[in-house]
Tab-separated table of C-alpha atoms in Angstrom:
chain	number	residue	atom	x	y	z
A	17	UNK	CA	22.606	-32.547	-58.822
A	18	UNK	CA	19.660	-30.889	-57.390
A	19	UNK	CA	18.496	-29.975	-54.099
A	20	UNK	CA	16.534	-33.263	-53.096
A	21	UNK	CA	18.871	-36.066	-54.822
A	22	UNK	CA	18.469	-38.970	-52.856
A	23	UNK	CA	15.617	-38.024	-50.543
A	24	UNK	CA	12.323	-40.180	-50.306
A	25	UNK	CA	9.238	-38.511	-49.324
A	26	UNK	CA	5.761	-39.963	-48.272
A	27	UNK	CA	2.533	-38.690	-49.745
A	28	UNK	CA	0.011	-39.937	-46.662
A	29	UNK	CA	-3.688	-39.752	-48.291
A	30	UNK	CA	-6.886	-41.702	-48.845
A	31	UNK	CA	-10.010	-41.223	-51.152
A	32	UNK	CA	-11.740	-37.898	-51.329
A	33	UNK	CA	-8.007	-36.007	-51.106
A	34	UNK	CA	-8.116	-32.148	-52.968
A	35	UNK	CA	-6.475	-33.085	-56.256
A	36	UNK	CA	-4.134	-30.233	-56.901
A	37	UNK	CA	-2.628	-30.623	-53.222
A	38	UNK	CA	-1.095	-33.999	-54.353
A	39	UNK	CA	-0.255	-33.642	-57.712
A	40	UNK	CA	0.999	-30.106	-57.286
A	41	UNK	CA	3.578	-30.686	-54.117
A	42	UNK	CA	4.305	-34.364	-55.796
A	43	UNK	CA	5.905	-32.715	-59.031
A	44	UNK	CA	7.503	-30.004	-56.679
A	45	UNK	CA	9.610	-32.551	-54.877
A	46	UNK	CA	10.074	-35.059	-57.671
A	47	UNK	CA	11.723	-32.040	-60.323
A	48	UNK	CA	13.730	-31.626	-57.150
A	49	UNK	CA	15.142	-34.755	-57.408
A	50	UNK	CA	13.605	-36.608	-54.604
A	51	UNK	CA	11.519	-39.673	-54.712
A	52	UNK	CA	7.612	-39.708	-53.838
A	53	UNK	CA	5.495	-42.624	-52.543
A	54	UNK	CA	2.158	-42.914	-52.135
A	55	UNK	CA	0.881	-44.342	-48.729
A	56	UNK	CA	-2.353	-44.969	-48.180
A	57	UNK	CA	-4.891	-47.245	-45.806
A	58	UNK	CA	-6.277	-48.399	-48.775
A	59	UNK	CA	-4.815	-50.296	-51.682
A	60	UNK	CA	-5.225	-50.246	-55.429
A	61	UNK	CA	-6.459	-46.808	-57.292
A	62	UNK	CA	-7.236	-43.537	-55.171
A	63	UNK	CA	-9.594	-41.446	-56.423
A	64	UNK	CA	-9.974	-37.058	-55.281
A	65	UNK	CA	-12.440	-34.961	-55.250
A	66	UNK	CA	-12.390	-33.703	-58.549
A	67	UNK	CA	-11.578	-37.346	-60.447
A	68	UNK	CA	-7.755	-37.640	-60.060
A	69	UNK	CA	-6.606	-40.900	-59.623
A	70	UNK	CA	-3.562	-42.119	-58.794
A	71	UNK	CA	-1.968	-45.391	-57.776
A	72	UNK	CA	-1.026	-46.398	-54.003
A	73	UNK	CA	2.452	-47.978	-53.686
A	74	UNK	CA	2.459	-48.842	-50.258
A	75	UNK	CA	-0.215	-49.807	-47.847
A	76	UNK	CA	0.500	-47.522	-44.606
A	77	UNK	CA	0.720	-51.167	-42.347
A	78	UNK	CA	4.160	-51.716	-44.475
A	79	UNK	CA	4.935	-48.659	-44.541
A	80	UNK	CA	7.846	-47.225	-41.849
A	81	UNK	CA	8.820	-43.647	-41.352
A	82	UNK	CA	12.356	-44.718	-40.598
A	83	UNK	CA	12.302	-45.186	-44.576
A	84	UNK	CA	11.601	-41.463	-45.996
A	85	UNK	CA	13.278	-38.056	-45.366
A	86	UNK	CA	9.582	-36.022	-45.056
A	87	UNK	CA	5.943	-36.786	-45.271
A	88	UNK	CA	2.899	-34.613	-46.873
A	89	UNK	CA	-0.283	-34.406	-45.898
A	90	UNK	CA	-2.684	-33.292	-48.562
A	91	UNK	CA	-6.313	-31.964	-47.948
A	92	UNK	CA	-9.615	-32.371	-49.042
A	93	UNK	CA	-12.660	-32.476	-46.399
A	94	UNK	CA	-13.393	-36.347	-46.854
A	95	UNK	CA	-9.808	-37.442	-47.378
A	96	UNK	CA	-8.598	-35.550	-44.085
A	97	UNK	CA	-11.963	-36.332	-42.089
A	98	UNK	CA	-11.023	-40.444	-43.365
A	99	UNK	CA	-7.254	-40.138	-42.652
A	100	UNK	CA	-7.843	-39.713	-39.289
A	101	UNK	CA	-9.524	-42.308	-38.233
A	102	UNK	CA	-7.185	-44.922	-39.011
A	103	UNK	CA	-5.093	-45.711	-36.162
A	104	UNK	CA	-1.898	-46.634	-38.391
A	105	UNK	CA	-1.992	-43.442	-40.418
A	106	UNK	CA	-2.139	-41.555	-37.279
A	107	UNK	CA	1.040	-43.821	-35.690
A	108	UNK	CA	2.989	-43.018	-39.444
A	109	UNK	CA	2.205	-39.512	-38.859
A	110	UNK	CA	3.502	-39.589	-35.341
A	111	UNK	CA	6.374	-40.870	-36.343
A	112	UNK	CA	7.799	-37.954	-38.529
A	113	UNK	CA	7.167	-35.667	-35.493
A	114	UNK	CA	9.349	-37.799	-33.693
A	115	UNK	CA	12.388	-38.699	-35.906
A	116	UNK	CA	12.209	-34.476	-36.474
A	117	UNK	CA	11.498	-34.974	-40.392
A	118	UNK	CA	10.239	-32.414	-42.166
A	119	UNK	CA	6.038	-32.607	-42.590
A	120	UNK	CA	3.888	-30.677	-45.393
A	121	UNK	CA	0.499	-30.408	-44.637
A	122	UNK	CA	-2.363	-27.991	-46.339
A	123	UNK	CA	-6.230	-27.419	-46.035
A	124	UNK	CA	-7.721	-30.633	-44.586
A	125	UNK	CA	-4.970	-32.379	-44.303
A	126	UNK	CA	-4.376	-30.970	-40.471
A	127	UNK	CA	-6.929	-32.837	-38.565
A	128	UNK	CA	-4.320	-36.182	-38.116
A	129	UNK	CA	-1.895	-33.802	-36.574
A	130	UNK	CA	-4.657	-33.466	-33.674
A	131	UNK	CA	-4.960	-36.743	-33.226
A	132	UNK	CA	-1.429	-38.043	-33.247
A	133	UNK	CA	-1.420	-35.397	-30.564
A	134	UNK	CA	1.674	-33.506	-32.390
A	135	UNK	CA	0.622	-29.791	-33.080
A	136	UNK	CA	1.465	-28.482	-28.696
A	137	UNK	CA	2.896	-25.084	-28.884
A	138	UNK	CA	3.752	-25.276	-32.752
A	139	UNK	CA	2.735	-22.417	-35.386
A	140	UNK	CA	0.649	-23.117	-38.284
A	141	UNK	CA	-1.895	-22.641	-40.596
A	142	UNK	CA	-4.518	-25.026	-42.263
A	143	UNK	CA	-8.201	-24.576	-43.860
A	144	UNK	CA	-9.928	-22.174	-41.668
A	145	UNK	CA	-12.604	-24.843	-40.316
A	146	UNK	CA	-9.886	-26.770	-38.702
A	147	UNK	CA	-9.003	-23.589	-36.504
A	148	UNK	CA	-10.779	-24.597	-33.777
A	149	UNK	CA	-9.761	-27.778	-33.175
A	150	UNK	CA	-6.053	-26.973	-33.857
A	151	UNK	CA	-6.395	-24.479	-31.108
A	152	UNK	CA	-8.128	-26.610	-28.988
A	153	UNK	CA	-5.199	-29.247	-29.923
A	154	UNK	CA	-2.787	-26.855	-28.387
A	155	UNK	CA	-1.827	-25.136	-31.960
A	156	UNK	CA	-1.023	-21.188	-32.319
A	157	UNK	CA	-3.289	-21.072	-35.294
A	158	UNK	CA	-2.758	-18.315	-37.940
A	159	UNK	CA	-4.065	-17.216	-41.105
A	160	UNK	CA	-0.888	-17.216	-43.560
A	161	UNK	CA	-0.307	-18.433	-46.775
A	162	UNK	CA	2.431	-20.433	-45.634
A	163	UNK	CA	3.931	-20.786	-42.208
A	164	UNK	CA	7.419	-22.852	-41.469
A	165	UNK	CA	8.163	-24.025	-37.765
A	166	UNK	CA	11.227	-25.874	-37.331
A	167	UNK	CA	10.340	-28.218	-40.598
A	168	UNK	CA	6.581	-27.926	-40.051
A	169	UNK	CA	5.213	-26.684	-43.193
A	170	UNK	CA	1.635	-25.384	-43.835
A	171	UNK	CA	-0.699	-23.830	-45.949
A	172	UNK	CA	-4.305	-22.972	-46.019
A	173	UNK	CA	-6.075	-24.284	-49.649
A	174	UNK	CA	-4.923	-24.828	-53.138
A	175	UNK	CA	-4.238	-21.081	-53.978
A	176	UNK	CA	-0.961	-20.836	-51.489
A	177	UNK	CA	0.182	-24.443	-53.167
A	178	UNK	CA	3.490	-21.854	-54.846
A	179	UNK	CA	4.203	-20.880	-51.723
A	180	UNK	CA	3.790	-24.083	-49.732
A	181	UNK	CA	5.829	-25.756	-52.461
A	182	UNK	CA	8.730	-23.807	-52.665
A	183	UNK	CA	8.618	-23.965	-48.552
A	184	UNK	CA	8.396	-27.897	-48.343
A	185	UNK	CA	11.445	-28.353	-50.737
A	186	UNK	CA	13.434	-26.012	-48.438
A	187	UNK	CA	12.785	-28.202	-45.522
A	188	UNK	CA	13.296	-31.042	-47.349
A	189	UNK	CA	16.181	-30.293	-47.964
A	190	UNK	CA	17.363	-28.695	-44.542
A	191	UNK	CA	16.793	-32.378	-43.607
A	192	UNK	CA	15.561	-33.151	-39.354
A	193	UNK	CA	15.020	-30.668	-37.284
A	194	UNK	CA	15.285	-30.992	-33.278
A	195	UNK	CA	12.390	-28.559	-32.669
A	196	UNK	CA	10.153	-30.759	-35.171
A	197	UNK	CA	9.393	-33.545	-32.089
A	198	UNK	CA	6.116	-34.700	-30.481
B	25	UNK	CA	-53.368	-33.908	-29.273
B	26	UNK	CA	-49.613	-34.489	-29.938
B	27	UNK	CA	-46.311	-34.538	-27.881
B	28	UNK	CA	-44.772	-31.553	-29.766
B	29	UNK	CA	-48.349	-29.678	-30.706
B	30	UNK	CA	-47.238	-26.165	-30.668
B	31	UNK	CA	-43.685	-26.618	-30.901
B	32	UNK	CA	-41.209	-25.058	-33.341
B	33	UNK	CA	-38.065	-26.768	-34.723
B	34	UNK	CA	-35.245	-25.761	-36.321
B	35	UNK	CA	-33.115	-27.349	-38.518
B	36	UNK	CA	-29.985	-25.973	-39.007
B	37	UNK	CA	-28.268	-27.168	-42.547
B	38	UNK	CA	-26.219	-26.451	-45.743
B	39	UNK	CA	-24.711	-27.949	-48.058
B	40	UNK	CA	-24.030	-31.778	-48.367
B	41	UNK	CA	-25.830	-32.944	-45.350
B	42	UNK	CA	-26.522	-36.276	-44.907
B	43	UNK	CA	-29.890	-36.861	-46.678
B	44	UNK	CA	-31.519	-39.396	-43.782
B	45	UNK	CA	-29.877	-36.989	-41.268
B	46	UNK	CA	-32.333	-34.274	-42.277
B	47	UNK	CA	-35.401	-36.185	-43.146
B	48	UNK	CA	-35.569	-38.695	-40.278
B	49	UNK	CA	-35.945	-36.628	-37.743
B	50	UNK	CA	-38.095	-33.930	-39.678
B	51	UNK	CA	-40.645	-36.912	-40.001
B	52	UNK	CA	-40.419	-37.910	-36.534
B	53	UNK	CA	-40.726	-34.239	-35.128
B	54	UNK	CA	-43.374	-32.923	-37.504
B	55	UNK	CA	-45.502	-36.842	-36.714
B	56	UNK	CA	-45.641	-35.656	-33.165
B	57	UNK	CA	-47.104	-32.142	-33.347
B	58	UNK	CA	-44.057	-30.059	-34.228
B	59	UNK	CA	-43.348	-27.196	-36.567
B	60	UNK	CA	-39.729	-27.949	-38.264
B	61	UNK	CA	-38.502	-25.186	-40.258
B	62	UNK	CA	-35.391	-25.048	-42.237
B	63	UNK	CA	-32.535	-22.330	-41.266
B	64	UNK	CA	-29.212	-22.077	-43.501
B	65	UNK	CA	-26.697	-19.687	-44.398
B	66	UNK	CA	-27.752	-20.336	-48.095
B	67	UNK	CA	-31.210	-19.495	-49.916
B	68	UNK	CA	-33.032	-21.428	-52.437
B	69	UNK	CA	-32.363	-24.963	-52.252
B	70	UNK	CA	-30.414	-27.350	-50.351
B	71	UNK	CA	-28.736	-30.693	-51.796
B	72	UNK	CA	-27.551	-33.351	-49.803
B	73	UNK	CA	-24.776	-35.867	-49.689
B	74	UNK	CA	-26.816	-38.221	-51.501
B	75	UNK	CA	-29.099	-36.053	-53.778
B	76	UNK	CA	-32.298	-35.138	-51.592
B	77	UNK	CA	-33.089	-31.393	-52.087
B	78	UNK	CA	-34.464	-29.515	-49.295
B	79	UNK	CA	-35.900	-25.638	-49.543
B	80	UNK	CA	-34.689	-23.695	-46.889
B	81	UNK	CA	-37.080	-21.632	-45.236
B	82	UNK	CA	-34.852	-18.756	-43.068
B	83	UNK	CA	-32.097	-17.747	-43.635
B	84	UNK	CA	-29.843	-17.673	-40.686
B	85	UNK	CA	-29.001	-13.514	-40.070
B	86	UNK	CA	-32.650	-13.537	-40.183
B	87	UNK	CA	-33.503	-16.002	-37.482
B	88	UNK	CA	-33.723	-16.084	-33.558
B	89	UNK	CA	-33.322	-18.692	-31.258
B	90	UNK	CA	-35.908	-16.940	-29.095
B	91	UNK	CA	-38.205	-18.369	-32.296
B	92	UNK	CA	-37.798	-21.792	-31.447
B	93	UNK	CA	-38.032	-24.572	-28.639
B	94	UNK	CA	-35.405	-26.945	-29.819
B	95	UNK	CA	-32.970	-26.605	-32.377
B	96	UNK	CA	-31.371	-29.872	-34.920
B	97	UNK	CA	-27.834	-29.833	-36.332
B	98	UNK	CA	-27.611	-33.097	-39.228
B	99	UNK	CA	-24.499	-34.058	-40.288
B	100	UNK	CA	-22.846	-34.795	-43.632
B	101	UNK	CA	-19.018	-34.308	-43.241
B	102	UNK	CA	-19.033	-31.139	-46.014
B	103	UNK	CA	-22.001	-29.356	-44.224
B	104	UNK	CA	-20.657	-29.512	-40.948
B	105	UNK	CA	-17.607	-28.454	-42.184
B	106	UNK	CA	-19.299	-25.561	-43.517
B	107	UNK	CA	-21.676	-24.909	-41.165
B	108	UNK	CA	-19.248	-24.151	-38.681
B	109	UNK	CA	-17.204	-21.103	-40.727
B	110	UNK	CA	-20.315	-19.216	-40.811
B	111	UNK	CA	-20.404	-17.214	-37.517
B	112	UNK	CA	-24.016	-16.296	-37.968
B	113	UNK	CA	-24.549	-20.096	-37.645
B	114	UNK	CA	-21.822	-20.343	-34.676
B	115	UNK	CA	-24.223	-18.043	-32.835
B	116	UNK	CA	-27.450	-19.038	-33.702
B	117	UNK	CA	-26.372	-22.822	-31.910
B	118	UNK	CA	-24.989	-20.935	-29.159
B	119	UNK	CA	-28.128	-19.299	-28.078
B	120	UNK	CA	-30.054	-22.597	-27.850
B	121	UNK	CA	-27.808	-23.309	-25.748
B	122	UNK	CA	-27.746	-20.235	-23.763
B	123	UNK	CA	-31.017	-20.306	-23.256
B	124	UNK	CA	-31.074	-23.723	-22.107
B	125	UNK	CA	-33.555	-25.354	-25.230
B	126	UNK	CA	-33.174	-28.876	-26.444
B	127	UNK	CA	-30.495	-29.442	-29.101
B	128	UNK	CA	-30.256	-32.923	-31.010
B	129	UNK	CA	-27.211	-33.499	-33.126
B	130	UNK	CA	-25.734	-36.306	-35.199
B	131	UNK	CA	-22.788	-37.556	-37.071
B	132	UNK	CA	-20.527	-34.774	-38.393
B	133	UNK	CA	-23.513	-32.099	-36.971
B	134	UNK	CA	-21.305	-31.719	-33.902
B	135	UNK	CA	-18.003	-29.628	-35.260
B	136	UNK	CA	-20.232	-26.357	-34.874
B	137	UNK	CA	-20.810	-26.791	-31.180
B	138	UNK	CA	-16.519	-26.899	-30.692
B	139	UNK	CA	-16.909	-23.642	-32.763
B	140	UNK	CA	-19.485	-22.062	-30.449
B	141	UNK	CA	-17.456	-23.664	-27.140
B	142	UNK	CA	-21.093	-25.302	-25.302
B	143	UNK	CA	-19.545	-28.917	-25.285
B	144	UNK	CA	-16.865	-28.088	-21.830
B	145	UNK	CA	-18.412	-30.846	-19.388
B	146	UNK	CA	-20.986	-32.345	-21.534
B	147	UNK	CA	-21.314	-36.433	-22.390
B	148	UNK	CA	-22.092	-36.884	-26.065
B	149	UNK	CA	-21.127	-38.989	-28.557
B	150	UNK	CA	-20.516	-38.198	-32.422
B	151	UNK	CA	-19.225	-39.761	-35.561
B	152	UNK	CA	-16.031	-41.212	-34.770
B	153	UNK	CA	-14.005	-38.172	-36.604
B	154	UNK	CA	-14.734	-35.981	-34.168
B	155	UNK	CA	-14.235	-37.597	-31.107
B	156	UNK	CA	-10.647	-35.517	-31.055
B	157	UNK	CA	-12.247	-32.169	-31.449
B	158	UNK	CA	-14.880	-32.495	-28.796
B	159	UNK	CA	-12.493	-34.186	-26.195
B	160	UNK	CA	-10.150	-31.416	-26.822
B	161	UNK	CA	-13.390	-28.820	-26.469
B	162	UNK	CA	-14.092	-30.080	-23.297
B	163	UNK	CA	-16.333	-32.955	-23.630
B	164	UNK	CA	-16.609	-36.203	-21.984
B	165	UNK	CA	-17.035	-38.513	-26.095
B	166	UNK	CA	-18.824	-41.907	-25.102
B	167	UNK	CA	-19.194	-44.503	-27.857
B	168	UNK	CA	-23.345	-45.018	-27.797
B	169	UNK	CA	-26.471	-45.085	-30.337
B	170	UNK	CA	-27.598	-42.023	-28.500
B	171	UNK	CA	-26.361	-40.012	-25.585
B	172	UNK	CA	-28.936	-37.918	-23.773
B	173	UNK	CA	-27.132	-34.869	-21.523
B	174	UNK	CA	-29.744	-32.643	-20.094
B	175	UNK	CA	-31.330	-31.627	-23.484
B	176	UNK	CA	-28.415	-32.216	-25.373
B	177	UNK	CA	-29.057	-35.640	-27.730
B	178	UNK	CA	-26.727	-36.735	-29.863
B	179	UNK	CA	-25.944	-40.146	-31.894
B	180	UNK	CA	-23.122	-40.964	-34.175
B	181	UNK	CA	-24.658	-42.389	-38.150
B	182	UNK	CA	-27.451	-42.879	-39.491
B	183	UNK	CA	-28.037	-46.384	-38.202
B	184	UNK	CA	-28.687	-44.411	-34.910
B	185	UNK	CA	-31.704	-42.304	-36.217
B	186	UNK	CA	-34.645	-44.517	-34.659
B	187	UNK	CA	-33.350	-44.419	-30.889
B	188	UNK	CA	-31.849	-40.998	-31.875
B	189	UNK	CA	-35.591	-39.610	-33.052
B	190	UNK	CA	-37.381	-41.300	-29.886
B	191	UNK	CA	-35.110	-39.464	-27.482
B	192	UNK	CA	-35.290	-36.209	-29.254
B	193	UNK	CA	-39.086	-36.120	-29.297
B	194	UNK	CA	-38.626	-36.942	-25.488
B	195	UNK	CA	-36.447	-34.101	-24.705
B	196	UNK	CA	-38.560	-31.600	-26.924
B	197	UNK	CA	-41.148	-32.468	-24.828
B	198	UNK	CA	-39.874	-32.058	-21.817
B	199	UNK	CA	-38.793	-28.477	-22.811
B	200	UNK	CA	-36.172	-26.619	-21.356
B	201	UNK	CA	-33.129	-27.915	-19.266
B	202	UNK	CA	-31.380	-25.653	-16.324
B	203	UNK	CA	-28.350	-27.431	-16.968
B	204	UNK	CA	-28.479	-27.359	-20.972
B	205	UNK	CA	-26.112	-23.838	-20.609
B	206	UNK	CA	-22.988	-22.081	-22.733
């Protein structure tokens, strides 16, 4: 048995998302043992920034929180700037904050957290254009490879994706956290 | 003679701007008397979202706000995103500001102006991304074509750029604004 058996975790992304920060957290969870679905707002065949494509399983409308152990949050400046604009990825993302789950999220993929309003008085890192406005969120931004806060996991761009990884299965596997709450 | 006759512009740019963002009101500024010149953190040549290249003409270390009478931030999700991580830039906005000088800005041009904190009190509206960011920076975010705030203009897409041109041309005019302050 391995460490996630059993577990289901959300990939939340859209078109423009940084390649490497799906595919490279997706097989870190999956050789784990857990399952991975791709949510999206869009349906069909995503598309990153560097031509990876991959397939969406479930539109985020269908899609429940109450359904997966953790969500991720990959980057990528168009897929993050996208992301949160839709009102029903931002109410997904919400949701993991307040169930306590366990949420990845690196580069980019930060600016939903502002506005599902979910970052008050929590550590983390992201991409260091999104400092600003994770401060001015209420964040205590810093500039670490990875930072953990009670099954908040972040990361700054594709080079700390080893130590994000290995981070994210941990908390995975910790399972909810009471201090992970919106 | 002109509105603008005698006038100086600057643009302020990298990167992945959107194309009309630049042009449009470059046309509209230098058509009524102004000077526009072209200041980036890069050299050489500019390419935008869509393809159109653009030479820069200053680079930013080099250039003063005490140059200019008005300064223009386009958007384009990647350059603003850029724009803003460059402190050089971060303080070359500011001092329009500071000095009370028009500033136009559009679309995903706004991110830099959180970065440079000159948005606390100010109406303005943006591309819908940012509406987060600039609430949380202290600004009162209406949804309208164009938003003029004591010298500060601002509009949200492209689709904005005629009534976004008009009032920018207006406020250059009118020169400085006691209340357009850091």
């Amino acid at each position: 048995m391995t460490a996630l058996d059993g577990k289901k975790v959300a990939f939340l992304l859209t078109n423009g998302f940084e390649d490497s920060e799906l595919t490279s957290p997706w097989g870190a969870v999956t050789e784990a043992g857990a399952q991975a679905v791709l949510v999206s707002p869009e349906s069909g065949t995503l598309t990153g920034k560097k031509g990876h494509e991959a397939t969406v399983d479930l539109g985020v409308t269908e899609a429940s929180a109450s359904d997966y152990d953790a969500l991720v949050l990959p980057g990528g400046v168009v897929n993050g700037d996208k992301l949160r604009m839709n009102e029903d990825a931002v109410a997904f993302t919400r949701a993991f904050f307040e169930a306590g789950k366990p949420v990845g999220v690196i580069c980019h993929g930060g600016w939903i957290l502002t506005d599902a309003d979910v970052v008050r008085g929590r550590t983390m890192t992201s991409y260091p254009s999104l400092r600003t406005d994770l401060r001015n969120a209420g964040a205590d931004w810093v500039d670490e490879e990875v930072v953990v806060d009670q099954g908040l996991v972040s990361s700054r761009t594709p080079d700390d994706l080893p130590a994000f990884n290995a981070k994210l299965v941990e908390e995975i596997g910790e399972g909810q956290h009471e201090a992970q709450t919106a």
